[in-house]
Short mmCIF file of C-alpha atoms in Angstrom, two decimals:
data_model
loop_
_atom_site.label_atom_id
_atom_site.label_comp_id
_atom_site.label_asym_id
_atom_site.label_seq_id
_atom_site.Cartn_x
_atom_site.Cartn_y
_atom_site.Cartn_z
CA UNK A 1107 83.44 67.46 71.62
CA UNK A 1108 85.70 70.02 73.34
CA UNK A 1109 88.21 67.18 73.27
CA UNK A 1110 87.92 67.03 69.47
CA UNK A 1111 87.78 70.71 69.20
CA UNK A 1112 91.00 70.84 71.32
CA UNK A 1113 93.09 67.91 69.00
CA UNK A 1114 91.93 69.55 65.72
CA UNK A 1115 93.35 72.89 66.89
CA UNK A 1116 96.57 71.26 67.80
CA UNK A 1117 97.21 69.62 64.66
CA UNK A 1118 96.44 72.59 62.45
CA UNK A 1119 99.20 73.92 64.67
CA UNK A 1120 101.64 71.81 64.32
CA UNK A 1121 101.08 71.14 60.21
CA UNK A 1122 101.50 75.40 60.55
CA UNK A 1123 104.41 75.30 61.70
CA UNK A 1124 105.65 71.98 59.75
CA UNK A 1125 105.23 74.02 56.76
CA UNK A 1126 107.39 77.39 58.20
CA UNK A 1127 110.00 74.79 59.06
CA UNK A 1128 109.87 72.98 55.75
CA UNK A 1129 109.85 76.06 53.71
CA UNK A 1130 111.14 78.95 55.95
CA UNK A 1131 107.20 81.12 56.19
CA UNK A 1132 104.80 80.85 57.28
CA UNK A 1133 101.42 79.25 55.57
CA UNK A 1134 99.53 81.90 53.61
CA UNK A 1135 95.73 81.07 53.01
CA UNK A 1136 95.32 83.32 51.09
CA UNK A 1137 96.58 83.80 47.24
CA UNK A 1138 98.96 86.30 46.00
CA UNK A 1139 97.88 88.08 43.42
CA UNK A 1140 100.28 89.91 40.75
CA UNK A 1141 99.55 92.45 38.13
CA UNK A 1142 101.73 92.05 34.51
CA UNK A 1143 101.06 94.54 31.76
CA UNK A 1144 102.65 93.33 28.97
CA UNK A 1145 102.61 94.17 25.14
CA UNK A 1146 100.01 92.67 22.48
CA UNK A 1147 101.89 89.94 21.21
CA UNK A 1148 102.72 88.62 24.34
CA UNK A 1149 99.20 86.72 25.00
CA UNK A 1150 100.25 83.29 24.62
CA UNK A 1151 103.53 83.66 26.20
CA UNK A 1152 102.48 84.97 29.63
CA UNK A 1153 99.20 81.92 29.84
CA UNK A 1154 101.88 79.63 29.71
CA UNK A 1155 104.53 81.46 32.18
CA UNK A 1156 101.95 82.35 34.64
CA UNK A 1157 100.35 78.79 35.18
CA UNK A 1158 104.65 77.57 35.69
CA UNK A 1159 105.31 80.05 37.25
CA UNK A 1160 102.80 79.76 39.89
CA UNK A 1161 103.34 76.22 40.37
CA UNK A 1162 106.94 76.72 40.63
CA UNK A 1163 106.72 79.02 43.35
CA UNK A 1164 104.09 77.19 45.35
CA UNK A 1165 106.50 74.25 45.49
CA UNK A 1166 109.54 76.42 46.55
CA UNK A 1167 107.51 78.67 48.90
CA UNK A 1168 104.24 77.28 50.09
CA UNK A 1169 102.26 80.12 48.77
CA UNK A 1170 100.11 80.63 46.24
CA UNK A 1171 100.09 83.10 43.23
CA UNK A 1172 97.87 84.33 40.59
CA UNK A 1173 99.37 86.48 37.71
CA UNK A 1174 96.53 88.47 35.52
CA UNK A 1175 98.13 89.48 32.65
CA UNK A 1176 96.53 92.48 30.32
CA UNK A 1177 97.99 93.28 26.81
CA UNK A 1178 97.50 95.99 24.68
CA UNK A 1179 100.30 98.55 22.54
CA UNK A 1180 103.27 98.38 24.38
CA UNK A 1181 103.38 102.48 24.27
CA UNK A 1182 99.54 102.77 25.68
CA UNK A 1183 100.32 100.00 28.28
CA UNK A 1184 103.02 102.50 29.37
CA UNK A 1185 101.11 105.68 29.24
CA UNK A 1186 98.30 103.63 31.56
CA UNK A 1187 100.63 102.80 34.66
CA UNK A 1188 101.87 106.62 34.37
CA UNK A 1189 98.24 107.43 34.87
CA UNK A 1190 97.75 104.96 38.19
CA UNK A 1191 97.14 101.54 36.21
CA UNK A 1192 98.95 99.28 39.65
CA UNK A 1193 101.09 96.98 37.46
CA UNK A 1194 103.17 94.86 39.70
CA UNK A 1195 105.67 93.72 36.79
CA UNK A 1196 105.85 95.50 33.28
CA UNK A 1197 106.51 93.64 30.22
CA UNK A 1198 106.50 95.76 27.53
CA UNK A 1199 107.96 96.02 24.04
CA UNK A 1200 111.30 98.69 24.46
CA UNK A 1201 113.43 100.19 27.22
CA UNK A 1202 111.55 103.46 26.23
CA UNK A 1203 108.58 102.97 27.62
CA UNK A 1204 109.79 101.47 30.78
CA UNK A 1205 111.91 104.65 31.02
CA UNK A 1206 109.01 106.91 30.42
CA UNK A 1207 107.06 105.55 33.59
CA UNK A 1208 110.32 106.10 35.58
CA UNK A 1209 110.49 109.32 34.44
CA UNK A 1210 106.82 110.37 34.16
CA UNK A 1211 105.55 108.57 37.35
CA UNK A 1212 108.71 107.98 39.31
CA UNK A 1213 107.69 104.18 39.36
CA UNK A 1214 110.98 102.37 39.23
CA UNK A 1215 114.47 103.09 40.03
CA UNK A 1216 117.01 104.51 37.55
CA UNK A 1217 118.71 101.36 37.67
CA UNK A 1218 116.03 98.76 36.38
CA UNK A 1219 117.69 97.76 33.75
CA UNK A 1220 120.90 96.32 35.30
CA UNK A 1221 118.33 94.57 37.68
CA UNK A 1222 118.22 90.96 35.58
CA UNK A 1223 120.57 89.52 33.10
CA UNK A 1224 121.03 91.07 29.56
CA UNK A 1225 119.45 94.44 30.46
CA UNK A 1226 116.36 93.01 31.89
CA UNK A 1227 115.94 91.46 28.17
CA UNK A 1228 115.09 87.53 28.67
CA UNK A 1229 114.36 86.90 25.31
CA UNK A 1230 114.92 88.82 21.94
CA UNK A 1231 113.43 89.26 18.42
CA UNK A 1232 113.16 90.55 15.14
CA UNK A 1233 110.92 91.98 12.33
CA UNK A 1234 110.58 90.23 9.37
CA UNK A 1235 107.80 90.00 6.63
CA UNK A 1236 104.57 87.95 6.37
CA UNK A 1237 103.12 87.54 2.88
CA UNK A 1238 100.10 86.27 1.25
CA UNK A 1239 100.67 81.86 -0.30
CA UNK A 1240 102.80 82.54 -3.16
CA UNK A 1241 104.00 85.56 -2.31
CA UNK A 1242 102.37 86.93 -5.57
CA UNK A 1243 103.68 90.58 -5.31
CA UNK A 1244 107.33 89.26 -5.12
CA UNK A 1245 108.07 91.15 -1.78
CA UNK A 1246 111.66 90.11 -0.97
CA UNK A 1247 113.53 93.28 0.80
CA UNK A 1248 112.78 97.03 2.19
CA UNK A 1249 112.58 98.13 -1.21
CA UNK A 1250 109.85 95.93 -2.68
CA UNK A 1251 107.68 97.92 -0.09
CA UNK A 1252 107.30 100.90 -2.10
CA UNK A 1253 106.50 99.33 -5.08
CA UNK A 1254 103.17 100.77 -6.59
CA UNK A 1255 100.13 97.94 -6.34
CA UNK A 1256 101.74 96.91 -3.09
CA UNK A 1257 99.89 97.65 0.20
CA UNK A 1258 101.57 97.06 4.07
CA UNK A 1259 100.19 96.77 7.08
CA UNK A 1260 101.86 97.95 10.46
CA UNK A 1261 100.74 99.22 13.58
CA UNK A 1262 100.90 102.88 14.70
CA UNK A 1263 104.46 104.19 16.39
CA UNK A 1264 102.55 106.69 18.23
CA UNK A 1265 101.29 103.55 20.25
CA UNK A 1266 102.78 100.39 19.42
CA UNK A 1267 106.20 99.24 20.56
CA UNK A 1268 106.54 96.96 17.49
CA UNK A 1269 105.95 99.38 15.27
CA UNK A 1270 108.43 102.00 16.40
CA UNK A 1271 110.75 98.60 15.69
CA UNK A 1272 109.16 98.68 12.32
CA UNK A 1273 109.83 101.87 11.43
CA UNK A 1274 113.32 101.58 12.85
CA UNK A 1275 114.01 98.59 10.90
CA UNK A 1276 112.86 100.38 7.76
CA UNK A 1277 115.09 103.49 8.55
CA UNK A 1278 118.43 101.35 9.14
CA UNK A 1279 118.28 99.38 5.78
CA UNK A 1280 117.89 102.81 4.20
CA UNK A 1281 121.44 103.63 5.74
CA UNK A 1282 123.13 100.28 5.24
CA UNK A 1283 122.13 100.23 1.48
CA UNK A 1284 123.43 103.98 0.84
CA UNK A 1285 126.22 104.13 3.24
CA UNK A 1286 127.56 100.27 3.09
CA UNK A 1287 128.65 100.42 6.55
CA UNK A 1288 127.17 101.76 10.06
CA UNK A 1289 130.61 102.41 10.66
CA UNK A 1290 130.16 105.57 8.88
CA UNK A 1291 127.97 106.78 11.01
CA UNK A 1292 130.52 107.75 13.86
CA UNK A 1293 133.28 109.17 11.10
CA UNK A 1294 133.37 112.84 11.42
CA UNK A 1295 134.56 112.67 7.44
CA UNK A 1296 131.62 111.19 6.50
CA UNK A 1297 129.00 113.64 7.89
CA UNK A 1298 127.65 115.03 4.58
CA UNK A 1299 127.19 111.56 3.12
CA UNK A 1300 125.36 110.28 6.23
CA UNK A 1301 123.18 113.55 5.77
CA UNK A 1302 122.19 112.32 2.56
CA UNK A 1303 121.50 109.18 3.84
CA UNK A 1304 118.87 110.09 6.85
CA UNK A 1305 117.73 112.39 4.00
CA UNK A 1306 116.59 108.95 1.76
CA UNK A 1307 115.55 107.21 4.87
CA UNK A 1308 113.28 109.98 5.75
CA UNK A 1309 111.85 109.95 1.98
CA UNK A 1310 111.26 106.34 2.63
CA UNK A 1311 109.67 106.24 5.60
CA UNK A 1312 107.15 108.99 4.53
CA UNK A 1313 106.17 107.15 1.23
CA UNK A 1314 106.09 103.97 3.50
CA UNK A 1315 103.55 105.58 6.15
CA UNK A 1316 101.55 107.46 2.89
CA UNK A 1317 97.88 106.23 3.88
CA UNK A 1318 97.60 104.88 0.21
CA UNK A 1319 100.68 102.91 1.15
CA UNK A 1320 99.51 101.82 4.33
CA UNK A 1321 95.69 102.44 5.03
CA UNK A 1322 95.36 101.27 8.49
CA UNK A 1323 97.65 101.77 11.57
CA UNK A 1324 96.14 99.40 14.51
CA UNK A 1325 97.18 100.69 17.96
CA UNK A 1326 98.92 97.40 18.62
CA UNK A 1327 100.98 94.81 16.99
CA UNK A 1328 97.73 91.92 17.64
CA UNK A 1329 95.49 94.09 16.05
CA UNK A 1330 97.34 94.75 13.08
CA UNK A 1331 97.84 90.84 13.03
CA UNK A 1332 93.66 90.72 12.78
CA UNK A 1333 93.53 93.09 10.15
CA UNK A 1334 96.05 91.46 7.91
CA UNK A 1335 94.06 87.88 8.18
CA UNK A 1336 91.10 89.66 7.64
CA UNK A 1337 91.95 90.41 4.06
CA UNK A 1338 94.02 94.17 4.06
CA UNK A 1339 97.55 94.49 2.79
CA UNK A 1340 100.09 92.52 0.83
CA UNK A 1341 102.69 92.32 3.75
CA UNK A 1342 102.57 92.20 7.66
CA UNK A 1343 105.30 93.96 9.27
CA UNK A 1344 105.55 91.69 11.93
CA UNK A 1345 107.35 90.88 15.07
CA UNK A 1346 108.84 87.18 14.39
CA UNK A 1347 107.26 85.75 17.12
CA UNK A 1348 104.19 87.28 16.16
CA UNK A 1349 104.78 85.93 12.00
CA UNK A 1350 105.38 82.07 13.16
CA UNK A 1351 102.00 82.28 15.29
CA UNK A 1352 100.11 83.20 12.69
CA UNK A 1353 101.66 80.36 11.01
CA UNK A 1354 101.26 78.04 13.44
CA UNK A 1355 97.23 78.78 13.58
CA UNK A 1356 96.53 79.28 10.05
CA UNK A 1357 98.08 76.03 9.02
CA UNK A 1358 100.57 75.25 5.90
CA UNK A 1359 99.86 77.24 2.62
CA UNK A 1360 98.07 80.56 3.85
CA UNK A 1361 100.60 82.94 4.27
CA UNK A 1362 104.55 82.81 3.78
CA UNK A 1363 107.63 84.49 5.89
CA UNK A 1364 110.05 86.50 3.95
CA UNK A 1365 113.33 87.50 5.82
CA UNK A 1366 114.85 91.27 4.67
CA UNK A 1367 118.04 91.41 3.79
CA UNK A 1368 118.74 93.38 7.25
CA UNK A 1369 116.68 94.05 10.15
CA UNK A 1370 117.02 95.02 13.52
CA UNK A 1371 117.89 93.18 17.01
CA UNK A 1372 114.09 93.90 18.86
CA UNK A 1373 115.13 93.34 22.91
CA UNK A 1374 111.50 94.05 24.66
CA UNK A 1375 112.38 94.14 28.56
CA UNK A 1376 110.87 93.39 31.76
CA UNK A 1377 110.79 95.13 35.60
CA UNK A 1378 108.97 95.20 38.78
CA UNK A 1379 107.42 98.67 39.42
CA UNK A 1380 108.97 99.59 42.55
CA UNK A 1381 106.25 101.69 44.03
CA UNK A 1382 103.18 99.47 43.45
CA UNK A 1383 104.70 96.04 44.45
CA UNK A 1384 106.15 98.16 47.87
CA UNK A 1385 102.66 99.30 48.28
CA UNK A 1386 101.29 95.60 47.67
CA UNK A 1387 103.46 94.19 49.28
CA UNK A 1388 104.59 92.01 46.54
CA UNK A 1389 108.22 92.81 46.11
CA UNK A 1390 109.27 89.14 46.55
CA UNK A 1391 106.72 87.18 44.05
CA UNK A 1392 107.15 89.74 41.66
CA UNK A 1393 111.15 89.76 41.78
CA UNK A 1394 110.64 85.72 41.60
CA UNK A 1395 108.34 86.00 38.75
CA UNK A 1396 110.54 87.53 36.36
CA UNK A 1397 113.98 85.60 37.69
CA UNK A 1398 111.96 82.76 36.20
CA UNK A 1399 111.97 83.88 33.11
CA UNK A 1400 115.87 83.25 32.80
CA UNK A 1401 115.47 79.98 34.05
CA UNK A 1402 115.27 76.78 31.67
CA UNK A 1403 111.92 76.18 31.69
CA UNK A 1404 111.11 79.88 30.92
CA UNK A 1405 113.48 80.30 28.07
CA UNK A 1406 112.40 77.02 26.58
CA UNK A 1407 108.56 78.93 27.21
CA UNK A 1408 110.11 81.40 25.30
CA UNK A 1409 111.25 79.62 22.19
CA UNK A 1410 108.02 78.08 22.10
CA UNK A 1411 106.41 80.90 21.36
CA UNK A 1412 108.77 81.78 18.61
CA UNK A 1413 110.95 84.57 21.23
CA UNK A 1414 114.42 83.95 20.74
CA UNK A 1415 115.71 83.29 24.73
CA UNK A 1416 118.61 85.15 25.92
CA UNK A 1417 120.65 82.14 27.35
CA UNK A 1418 119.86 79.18 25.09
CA UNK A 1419 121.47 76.46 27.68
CA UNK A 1420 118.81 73.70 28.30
CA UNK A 1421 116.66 74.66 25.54
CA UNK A 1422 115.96 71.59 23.10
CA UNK A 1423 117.53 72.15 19.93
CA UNK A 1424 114.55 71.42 17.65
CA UNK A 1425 113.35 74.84 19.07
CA UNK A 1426 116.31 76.65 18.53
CA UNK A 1427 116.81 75.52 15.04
CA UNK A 1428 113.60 77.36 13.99
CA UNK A 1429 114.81 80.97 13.88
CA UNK A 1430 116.04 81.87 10.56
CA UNK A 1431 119.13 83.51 10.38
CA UNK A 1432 118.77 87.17 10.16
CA UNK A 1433 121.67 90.07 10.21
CA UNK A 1434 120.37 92.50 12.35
CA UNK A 1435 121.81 95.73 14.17
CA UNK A 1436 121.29 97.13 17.53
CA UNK A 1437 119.60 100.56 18.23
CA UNK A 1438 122.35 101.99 20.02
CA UNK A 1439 124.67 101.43 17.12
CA UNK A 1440 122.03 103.41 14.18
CA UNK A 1441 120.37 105.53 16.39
CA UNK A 1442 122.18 106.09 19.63
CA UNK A 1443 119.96 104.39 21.80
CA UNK A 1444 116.08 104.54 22.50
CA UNK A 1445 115.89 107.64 24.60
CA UNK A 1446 117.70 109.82 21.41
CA UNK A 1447 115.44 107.60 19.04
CA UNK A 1448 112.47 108.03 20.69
CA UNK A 1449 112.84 112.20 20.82
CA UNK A 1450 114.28 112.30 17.46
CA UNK A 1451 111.29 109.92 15.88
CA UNK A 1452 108.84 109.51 17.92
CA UNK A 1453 107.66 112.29 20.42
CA UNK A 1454 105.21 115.33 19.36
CA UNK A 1455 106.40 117.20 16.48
CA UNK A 1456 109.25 114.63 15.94
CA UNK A 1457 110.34 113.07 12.32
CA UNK A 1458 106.99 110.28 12.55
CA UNK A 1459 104.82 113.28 12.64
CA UNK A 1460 106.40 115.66 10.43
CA UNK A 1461 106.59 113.04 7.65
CA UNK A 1462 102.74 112.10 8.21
CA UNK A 1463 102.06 116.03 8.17
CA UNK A 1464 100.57 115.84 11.64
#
């Protein structure tokens, strides 16, 4: 028995350190666990990542990895690790509210966005419009918004990342239609016409956030998904992504996309949170989990759920061929970037709340 004891104890040895030599660490029973908070829309996305991801790294590695992912508005997901939520990797909806848990918490580093490949940004989208079969209020552009009988439904910017693109969106076609050209907007000459312009935007925006307009503003892009299935509204503002699920689950015939005449470039980004994966001790998985969203496999994840990836290389071309095309600007070229956007718009007492009289 002692013999047996003795050769069992050897050859658990030797297949320990096998594996170190074969993989360069040592065998881990135990499973790495990893924290994502992402942004609503998300959900489907990260269940497929994690489960590749995981697999992935126990073939390159030896070690195993679980990643919990937990979804809700991209802006509350922020304000939650600011309050102590230990998210290992954020994936949320705009550079804002990665900045604000920098900046709030002192979570990250200043430099988390040159961290990955296009500013942290693996994949991209858009907003666009979802409408009822038959399109029977005849939605095509911005402006059929504010016609009377119709009704919209959008999250709240006070909370959801997608909706702050929303409202963004909304804000730049105003400018493009009255000024021609964003160009405009950096021509000293043209300073009292651009006035006039973010003067019509503004009137725009508040008759598109008038609660007769728009009844109900979910905290989060899903939710507002549920209550436009359930019945409420004429038109989804909608992440594309978010539009072609729908699509995809409620089969041929139920609802329609419309594509606006202009709409914005959406570029949700990604980062490990410094201070919780040094405390974990996590740095390495969680670095590896989002290098492999850039890879093939992830960007081809990606276009499968209707994101548009960042490096298209190796990503069949049936995939790609889905996304419509769509002219959209950036928010540093209309509005200077998110930081001035966010302040301007969105903070306490900003343009959002003056126009909703809050």
């Amino acid at each position: 028995m002692k013999t047996r004891t003795w050769l069992y104890g050897a050859l658990l040895l030797a297949s320990g350190a096998l594996a170190y030599w074969v993989t360069g660490c040592a065998p881990s029973s135990e499973e790495v666990k990893l924290l994502n908070v992402s942004y609503d829309p998300t959900r489907e996305l990260y269940e497929e990542v994690k489960t590749a991801f995981a697999k992935s790294w126990k073939e390159q590695s030896g070690e195993a990895v679980a990643v919990k992912t937990m979804h809700d508005g991209s802006g509350k997901q922020a304000r939650k690790v600011i309050e102590g939520f230990e998210a290992d990797v954020v994936t949320l909806a705009l550079a804002y509210d990665i900045d604000a848990i920098r900046q709030k918490a002192g979570l990250l580093a200043k430099d988390w966005q040159s961290r990955l490949p296009h500013n942290s940004c693996p994949y991209t989208s858009t907003i666009i419009f979802l409408v009822r079969r038959g399109n029977p209020k005849h939605i095509q552009d911005w402006g059929d918004l504010l016609k009377p009988d119709v009704q919209v439904v959008t999250p709240n910017p006070k909370t959801s990342g997608g909706a702050r693109w929303n409202y963004l969106a909304a804000w730049g076609y105003v400018l493009k239609r009255e000024l021609g050209s964003f160009d405009k907007l950096k021509d000293p000459q043209a300073a009292e016409e651009v006035a006039r312009a973010n003067e019509k935007a503004r009137d725009f925006l508040k008759q598109l956030f008038d609660p007769k307009k728009t009844p109900v503003l979910d905290t989060g892009a899903r939710s507002a998904t549920i209550t436009f299935k359930n019945g409420i509204g004429d038109v989804f503002l909608a992440w594309e992504n978010e539009a072609y699920l729908v699509l995809q689950e409620s089969g041929k015939g139920k609802y329609e996309i419309v594509v606006p005449s202009i709409s914005i470039l959406a570029e949700p980004p990604v980062a490990v949170v410094d201070k919780v994966v040094d405390k974990h001790g996590t740095r390495k998985e969680a670095e590896a989990f989002l290098k492999f969203l850039y890879t093939p496999e992830g960007q081809t994840m990606a276009a499968r759920h209707f994101y548009r990836p960042c490096d298209p290389k190796g990503v069949p071309e049936e995939l790609l061929k889905q996304f419509r095309p769509v002219e959209m600007f950036r928010i540093d070229e209309v509005f200077g970037g998110w930081a001035k956007a966010q302040k301007e718009h969105f903070d306490d007492g900003g343009i959002y709340d003056q126009i909703k009289g809050t």
